[in-house]
mmCIF file of C-alpha atoms in Angstrom:
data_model
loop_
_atom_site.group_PDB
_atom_site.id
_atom_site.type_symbol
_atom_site.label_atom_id
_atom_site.label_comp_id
_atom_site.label_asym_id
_atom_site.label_seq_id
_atom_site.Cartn_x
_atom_site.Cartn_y
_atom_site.Cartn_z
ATOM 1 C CA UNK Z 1 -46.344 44.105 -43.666
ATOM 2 C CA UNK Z 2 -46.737 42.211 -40.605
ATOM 3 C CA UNK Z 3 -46.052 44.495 -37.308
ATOM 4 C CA UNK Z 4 -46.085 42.299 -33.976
ATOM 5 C CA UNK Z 5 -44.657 44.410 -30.702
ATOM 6 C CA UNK Z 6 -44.132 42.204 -27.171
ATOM 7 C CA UNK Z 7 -42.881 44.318 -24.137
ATOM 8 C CA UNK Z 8 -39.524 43.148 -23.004
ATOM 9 C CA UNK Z 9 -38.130 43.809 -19.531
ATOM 10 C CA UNK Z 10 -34.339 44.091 -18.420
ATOM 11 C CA UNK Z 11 -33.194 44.257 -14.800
ATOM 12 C CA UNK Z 12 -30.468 47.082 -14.217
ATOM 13 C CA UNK Z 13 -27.280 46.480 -12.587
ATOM 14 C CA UNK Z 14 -28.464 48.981 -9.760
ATOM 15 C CA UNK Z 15 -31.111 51.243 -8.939
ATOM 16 C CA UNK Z 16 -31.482 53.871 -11.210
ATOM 17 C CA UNK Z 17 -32.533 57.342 -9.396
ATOM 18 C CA UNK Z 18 -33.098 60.487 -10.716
ATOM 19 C CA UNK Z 19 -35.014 63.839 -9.415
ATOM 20 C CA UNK Z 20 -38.884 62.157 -10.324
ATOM 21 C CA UNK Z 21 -38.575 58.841 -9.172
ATOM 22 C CA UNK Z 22 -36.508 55.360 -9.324
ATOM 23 C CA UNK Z 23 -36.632 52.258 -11.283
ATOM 24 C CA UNK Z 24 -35.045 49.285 -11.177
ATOM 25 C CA UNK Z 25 -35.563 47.461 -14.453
ATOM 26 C CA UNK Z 26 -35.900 48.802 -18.127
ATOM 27 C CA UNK Z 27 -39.644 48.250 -19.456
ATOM 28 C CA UNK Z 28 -39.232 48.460 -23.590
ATOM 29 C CA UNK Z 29 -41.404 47.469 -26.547
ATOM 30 C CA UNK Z 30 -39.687 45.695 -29.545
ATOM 31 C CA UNK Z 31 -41.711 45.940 -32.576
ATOM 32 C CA UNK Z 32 -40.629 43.284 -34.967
ATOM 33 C CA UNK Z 33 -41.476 44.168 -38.771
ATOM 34 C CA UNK Z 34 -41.900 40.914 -41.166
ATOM 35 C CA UNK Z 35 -42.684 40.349 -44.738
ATOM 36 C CA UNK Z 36 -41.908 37.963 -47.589
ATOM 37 C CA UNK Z 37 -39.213 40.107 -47.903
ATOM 38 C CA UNK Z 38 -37.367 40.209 -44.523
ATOM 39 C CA UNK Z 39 -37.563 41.235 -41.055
ATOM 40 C CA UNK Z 40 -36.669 44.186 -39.325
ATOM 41 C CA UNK Z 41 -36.819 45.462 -35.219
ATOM 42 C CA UNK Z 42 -36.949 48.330 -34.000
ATOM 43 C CA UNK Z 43 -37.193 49.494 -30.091
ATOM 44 C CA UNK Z 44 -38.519 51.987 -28.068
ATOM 45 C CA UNK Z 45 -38.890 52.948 -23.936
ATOM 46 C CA UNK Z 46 -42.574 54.796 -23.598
ATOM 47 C CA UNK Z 47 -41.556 57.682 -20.742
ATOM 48 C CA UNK Z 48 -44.228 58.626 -18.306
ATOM 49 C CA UNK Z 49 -43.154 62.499 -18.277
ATOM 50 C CA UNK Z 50 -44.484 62.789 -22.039
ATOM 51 C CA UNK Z 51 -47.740 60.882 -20.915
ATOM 52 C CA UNK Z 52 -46.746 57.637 -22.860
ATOM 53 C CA UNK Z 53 -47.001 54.000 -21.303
ATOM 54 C CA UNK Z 54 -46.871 50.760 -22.313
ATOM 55 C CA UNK Z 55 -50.535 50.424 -23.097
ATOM 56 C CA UNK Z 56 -50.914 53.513 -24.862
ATOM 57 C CA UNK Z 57 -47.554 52.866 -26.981
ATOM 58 C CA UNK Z 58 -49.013 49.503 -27.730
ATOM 59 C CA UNK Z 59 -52.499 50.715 -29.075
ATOM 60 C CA UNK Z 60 -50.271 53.670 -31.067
ATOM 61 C CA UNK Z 61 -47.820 50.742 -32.795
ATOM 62 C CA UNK Z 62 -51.038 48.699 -33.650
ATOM 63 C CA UNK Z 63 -53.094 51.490 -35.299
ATOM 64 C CA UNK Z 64 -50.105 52.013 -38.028
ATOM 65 C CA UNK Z 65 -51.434 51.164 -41.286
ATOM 66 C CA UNK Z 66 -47.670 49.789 -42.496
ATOM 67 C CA UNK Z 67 -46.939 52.403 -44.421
ATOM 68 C CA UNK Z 68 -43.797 53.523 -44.024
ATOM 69 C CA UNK Z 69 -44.003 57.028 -46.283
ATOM 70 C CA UNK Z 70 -46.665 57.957 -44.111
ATOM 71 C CA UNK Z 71 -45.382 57.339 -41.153
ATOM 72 C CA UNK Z 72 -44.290 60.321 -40.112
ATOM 73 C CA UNK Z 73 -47.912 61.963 -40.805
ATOM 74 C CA UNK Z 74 -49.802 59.216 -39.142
ATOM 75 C CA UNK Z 75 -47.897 59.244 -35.467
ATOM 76 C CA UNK Z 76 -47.121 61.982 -33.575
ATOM 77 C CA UNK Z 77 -42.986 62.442 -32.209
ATOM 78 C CA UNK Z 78 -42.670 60.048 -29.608
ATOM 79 C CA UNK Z 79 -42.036 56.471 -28.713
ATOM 80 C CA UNK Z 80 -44.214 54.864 -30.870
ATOM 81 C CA UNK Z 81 -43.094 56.420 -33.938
ATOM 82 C CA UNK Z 82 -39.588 55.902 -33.172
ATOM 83 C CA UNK Z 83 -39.394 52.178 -32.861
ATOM 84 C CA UNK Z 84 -41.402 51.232 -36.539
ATOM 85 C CA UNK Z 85 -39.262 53.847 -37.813
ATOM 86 C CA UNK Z 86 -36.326 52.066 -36.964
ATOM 87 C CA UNK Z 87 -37.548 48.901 -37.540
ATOM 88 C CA UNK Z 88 -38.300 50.298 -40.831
ATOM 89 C CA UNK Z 89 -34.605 51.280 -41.434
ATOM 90 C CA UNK Z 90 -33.568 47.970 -40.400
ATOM 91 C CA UNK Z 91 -36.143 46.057 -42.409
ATOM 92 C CA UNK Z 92 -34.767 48.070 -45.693
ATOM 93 C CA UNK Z 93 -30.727 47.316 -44.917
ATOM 94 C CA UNK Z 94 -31.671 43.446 -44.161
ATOM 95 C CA UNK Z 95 -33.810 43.647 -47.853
ATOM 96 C CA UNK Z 96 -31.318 45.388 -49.203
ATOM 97 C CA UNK Z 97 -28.013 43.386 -47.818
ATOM 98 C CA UNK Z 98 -26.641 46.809 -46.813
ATOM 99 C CA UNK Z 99 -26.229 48.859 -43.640
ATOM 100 C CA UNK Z 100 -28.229 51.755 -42.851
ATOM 101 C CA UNK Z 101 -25.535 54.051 -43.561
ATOM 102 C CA UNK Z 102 -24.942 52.879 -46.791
ATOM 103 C CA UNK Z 103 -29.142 53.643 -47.284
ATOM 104 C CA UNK Z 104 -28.336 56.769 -46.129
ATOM 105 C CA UNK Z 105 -25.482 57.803 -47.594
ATOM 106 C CA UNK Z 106 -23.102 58.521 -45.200
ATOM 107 C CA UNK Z 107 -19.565 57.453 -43.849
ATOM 108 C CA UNK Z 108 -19.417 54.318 -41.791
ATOM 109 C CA UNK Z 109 -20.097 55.205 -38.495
ATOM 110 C CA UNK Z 110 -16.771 55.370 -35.593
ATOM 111 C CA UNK Z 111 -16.932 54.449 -32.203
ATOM 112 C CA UNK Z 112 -18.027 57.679 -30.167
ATOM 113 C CA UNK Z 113 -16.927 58.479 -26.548
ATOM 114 C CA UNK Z 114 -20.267 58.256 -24.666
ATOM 115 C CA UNK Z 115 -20.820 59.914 -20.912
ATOM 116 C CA UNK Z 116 -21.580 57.271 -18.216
ATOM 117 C CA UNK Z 117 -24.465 58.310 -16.096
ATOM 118 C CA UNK Z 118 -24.094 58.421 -12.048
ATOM 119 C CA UNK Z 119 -27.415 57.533 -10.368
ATOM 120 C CA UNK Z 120 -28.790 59.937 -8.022
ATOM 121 C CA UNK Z 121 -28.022 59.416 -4.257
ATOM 122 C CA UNK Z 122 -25.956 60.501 -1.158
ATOM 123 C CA UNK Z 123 -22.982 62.198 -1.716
ATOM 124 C CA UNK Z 124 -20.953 59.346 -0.454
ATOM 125 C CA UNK Z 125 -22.142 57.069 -2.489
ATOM 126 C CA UNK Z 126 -22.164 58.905 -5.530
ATOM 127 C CA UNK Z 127 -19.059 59.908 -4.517
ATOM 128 C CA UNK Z 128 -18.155 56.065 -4.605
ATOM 129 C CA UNK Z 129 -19.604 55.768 -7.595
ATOM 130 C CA UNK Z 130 -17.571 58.297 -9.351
ATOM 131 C CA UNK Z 131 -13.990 56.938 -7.779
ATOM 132 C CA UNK Z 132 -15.058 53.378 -9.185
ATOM 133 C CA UNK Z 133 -16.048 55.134 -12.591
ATOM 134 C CA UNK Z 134 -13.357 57.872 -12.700
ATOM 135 C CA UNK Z 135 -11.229 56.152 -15.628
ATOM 136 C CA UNK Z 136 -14.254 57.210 -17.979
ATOM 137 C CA UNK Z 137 -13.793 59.893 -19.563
ATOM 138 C CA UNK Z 138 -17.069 61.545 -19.513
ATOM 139 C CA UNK Z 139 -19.342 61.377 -16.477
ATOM 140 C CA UNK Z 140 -22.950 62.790 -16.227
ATOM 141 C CA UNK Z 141 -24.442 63.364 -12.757
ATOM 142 C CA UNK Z 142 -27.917 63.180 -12.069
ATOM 143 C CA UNK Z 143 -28.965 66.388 -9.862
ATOM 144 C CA UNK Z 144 -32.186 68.437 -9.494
ATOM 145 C CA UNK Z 145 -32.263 68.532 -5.565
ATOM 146 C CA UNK Z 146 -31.543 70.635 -2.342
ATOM 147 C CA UNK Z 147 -28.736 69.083 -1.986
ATOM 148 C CA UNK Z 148 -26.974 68.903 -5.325
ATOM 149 C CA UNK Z 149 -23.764 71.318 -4.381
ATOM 150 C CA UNK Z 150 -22.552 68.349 -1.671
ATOM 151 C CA UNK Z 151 -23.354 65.619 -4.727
ATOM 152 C CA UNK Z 152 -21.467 67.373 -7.186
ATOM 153 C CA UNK Z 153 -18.568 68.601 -4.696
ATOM 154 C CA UNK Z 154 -18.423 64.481 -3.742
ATOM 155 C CA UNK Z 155 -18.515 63.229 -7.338
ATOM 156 C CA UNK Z 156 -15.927 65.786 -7.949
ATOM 157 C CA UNK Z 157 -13.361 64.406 -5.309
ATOM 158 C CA UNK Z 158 -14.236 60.455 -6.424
ATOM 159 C CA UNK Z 159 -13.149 61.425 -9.847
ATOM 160 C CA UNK Z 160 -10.715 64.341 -9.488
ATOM 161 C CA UNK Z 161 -9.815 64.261 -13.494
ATOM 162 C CA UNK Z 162 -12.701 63.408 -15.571
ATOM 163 C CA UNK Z 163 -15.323 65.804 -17.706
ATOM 164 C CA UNK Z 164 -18.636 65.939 -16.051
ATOM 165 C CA UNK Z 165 -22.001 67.001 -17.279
ATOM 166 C CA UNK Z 166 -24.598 67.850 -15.109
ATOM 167 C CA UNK Z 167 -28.954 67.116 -15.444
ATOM 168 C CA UNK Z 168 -30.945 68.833 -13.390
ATOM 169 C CA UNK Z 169 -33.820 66.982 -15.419
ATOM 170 C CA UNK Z 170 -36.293 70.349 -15.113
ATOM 171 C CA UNK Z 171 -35.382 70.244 -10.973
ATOM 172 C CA UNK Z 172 -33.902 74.016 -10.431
ATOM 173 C CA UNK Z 173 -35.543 77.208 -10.175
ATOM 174 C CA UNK Z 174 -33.635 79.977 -12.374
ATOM 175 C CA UNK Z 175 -32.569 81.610 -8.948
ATOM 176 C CA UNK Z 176 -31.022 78.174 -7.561
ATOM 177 C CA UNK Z 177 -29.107 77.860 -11.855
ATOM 178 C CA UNK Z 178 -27.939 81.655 -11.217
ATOM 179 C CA UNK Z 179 -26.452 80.812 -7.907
ATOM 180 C CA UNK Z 180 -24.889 77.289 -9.205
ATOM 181 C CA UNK Z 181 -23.380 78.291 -11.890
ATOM 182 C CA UNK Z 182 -19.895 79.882 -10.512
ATOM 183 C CA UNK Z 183 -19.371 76.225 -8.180
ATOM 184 C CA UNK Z 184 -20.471 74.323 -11.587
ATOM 185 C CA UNK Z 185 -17.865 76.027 -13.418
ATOM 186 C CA UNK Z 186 -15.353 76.186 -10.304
ATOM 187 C CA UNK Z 187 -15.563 72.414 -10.287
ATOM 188 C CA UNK Z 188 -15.152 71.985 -14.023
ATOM 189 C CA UNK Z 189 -18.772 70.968 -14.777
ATOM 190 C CA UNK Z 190 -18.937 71.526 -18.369
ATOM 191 C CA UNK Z 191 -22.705 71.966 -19.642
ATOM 192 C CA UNK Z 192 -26.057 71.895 -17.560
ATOM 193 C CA UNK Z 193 -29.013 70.057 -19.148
ATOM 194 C CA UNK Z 194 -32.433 71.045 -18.765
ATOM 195 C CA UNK Z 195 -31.628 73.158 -15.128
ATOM 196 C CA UNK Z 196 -35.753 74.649 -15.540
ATOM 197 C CA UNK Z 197 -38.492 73.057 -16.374
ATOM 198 C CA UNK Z 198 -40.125 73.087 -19.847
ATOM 199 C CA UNK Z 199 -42.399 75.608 -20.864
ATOM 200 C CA UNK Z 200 -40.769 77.312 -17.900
ATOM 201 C CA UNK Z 201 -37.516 78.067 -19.382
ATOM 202 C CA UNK Z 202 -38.067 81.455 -20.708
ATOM 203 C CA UNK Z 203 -36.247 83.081 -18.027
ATOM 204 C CA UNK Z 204 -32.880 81.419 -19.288
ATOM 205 C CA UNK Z 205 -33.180 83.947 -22.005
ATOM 206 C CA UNK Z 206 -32.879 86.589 -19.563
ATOM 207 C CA UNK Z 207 -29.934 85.471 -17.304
ATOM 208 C CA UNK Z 208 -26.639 84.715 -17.631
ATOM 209 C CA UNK Z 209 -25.344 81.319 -19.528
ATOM 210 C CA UNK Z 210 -22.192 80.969 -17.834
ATOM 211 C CA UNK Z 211 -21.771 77.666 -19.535
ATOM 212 C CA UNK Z 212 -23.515 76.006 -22.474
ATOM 213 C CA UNK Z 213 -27.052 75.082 -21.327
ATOM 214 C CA UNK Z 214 -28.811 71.670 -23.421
ATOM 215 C CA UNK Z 215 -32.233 71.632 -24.224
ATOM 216 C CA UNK Z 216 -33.591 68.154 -23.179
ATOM 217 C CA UNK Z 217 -37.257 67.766 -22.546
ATOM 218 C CA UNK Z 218 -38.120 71.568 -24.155
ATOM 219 C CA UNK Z 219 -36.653 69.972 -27.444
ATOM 220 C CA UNK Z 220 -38.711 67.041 -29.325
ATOM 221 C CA UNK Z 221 -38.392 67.351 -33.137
ATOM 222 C CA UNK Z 222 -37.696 70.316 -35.542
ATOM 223 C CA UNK Z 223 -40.933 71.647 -34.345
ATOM 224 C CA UNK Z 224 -39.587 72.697 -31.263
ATOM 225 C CA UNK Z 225 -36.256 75.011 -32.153
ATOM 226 C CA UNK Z 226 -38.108 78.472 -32.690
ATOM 227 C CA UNK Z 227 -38.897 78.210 -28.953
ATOM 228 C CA UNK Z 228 -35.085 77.670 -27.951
ATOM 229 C CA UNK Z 229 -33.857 80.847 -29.523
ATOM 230 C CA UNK Z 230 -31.894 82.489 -26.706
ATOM 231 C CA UNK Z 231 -32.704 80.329 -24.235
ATOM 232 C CA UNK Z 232 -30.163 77.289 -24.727
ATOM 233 C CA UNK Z 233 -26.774 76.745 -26.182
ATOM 234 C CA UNK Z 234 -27.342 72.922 -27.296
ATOM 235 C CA UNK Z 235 -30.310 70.297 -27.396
ATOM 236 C CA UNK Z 236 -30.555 66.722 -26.381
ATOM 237 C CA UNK Z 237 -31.680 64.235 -29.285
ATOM 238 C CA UNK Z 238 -33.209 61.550 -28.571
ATOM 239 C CA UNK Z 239 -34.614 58.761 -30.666
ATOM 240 C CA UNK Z 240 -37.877 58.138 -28.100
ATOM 241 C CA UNK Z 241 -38.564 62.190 -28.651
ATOM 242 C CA UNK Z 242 -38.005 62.181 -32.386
ATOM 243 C CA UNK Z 243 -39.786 59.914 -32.976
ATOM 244 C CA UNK Z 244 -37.166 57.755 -34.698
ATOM 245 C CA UNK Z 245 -33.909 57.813 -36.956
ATOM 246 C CA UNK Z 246 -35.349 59.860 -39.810
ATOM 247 C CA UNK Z 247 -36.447 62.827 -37.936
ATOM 248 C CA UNK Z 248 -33.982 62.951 -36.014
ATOM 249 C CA UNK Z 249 -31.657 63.032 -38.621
ATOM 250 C CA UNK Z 250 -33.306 66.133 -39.812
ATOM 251 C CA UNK Z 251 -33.381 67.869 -36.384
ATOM 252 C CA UNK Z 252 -29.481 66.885 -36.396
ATOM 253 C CA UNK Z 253 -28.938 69.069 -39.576
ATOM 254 C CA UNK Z 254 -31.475 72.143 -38.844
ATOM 255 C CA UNK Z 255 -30.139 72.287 -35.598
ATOM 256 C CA UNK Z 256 -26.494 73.034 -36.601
ATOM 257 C CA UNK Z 257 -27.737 74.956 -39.069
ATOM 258 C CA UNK Z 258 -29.411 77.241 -36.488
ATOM 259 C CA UNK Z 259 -25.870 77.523 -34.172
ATOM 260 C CA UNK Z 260 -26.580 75.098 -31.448
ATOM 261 C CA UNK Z 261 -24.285 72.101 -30.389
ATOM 262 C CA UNK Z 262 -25.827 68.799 -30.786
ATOM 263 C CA UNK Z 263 -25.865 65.802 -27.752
ATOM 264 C CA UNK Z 264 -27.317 62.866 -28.513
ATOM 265 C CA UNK Z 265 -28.883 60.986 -25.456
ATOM 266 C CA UNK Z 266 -30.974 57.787 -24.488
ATOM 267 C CA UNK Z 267 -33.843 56.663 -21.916
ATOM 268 C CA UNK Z 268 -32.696 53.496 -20.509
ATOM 269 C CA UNK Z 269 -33.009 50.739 -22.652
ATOM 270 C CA UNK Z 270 -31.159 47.742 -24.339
ATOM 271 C CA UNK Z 271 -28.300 47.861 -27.245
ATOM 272 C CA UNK Z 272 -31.008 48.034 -30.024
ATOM 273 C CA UNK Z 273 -32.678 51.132 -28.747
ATOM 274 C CA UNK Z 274 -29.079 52.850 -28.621
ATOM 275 C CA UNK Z 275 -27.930 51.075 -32.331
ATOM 276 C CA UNK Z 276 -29.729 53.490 -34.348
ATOM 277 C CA UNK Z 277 -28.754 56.424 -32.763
ATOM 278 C CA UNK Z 278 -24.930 55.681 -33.075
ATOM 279 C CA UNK Z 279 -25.330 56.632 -36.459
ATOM 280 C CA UNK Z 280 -26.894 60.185 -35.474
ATOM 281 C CA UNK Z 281 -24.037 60.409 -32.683
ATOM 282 C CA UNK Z 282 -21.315 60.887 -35.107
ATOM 283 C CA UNK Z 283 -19.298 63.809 -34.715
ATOM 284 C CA UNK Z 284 -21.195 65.638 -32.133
ATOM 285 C CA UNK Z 285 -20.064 67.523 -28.775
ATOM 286 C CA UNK Z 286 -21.620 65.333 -26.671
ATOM 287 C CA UNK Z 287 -23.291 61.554 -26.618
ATOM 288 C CA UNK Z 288 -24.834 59.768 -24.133
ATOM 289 C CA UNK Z 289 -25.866 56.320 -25.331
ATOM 290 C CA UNK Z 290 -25.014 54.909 -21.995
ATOM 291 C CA UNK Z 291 -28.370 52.193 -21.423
ATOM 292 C CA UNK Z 292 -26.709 49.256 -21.931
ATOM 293 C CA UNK Z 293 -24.406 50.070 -19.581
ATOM 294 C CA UNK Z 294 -26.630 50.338 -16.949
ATOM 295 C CA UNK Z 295 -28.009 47.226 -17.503
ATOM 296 C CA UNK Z 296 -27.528 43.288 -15.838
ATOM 297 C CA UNK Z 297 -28.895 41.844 -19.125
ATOM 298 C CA UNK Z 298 -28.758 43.046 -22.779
ATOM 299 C CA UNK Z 299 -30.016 42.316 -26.062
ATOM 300 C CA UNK Z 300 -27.729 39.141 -28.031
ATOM 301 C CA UNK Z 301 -24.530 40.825 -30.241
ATOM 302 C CA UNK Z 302 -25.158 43.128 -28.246
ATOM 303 C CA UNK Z 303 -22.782 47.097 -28.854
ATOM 304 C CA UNK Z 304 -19.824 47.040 -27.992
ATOM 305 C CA UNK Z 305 -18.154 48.823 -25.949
ATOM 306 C CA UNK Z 306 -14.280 50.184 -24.815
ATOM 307 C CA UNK Z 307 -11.830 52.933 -24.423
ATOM 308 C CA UNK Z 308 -12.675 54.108 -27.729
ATOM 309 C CA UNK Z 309 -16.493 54.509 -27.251
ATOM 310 C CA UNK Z 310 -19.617 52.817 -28.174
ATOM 311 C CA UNK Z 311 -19.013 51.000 -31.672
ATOM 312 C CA UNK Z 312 -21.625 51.134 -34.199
ATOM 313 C CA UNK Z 313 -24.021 47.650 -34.335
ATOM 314 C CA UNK Z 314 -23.284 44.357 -35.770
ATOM 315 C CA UNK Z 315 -25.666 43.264 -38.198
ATOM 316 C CA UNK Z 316 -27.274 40.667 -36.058
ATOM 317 C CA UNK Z 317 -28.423 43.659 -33.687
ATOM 318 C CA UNK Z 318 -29.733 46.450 -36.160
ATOM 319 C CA UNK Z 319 -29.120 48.051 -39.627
#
């Protein structure tokens, strides 16, 4: 098996901002599987918080022996791991003249309403931001500052009838959550994600959960449930922390098995690093597989999508 990755870049519509920092383009590495067989691709967004770049991701990808049934022994969870996995899957439906699904066993995938993601900024422009976006019907609001009641209170009047989430993206203290909390729910806000920062979470088992609290970066893989026990109500599943499809597959299943609600989410990438993980998005509370979206340029047959949600991938694009 022949594994070549290239680093691809995409410009974003606007500037992206959250509570660490701003970007304005989406740095990725495709890893494009090949064989006499077939080919298969497979994409994934190293993510500076979990001490990844594209160097490091690179020199992971190219120490893979090609082994697929090891895979999952040989790399750790993480960015590397997740793009040959799915370029794995992908490789296996194109051999195979099948989709993924079908590999896997399970129903065609349906389109899935996915939140839209409001950049952080100044209340009036987010608040602009939410009146040009307020048709969606699920908005997720970027927060983790001083200043994140006037944000929210602003997003709230620019979109006076849509479901928002909130992130804090590991920005509050769990005195600034406690005292939150009543305005989030006053203004209809209907799960927090990540409000403290991981491995600094414990005190969420000791407070008050008004509303459902999601797990984002203090959940990874299956490894990482036993320390969310009382702490949070749902956890964020993403392909990047996974480590790919197959894991997170599993961590889908034991999961809901354990009693928490299931979102599946994104870093900011192109359609192929959100095609897999339409097929873990199905029938969960909450998905975000917004990237594409917040992109000027995309991948070609690229998802699709409309009032219905984002529509699993065309063959051309993945699986």
């Amino acid at each position: 098996m022949q594994i070549d990755v290239t680093r691809d870049v995409f410009q974003l519509a606007q500037v992206f901002t959250i509570s660490r920092g701003s970007r304005t383009q989406a740095e990725v590495l495709t890893v494009t599987l090949r064989d006499g067989e077939g080919t298969g691709k497979g994409e994934c967004v190293p993510y500076a918080r979990y001490a990844e770049t594209l160097d490091s991701v690179t020199d992971q990808i190219a120490g893979f022996s090609g082994d697929w049934a090891r895979l999952l022994d040989a790399l750790p969870a993480g960015a590397a791991r997740n793009a040959l996995d799915c370029a794995f899957w992908d490789h296996a439906a194109k051999v195979a003249g099948k989709r993924v699904w079908d590999l896997l066993d399970l129903p065609a995938p349906r389109p899935e309403i996915t939140a839209y993601t409001l950049s952080l900024d100044t209340p009036d422009a987010m608040q602009a931001q939410a009146a040009k976006n307020a048709k969606r019907p699920l908005l997720k609001i970027k927060l983790g500052t001083p200043d994140d009641m006037d944000r929210l209170e602003a997003v709230r009047r620019g979109a006076p009838e849509a479901r928002i989430i909130v992130d804090a993206n590991e920005g509050w203290t769990a005195e600034v959550y406690a005292e939150l909390a009543p305005h989030l729910i006053r203004l209809g806000v209907q799960m927090v994600e990540q409000p403290l920062p991981a491995g600094d979470d414990d005190m969420l088992g000791e407070i008050a959960r008004p509303l459902p609290v999601c797990a984002d970066e203090s959940c990874h893989d299956r490894a990482s449930l036993p320390a969310l026990r009382g702490k949070y109500d749902m956890v964020n599943i993403k392909l990047d922390k996974t480590g790919g499809l197959t894991e997170a597959l599993a961590l889908k299943q034991q999961a809901i098995a354990e009693g928490y609600a299931v979102m599946v989410g994104c870093m900011v990438g192109s359609s192929l690093a959100m095609a897999p993980a339409t097929i873990l998005a199905q029938g969960v509370a909450l998905t975000d597989l917004d990237g594409p979206l917040l992109l000027a340029e995309d991948r070609q047959a690229p998802l699709h999508f409309d009032e219905h949600g984002v529509h699993p991938p065309a063959a051309a694009l993945w699986g």
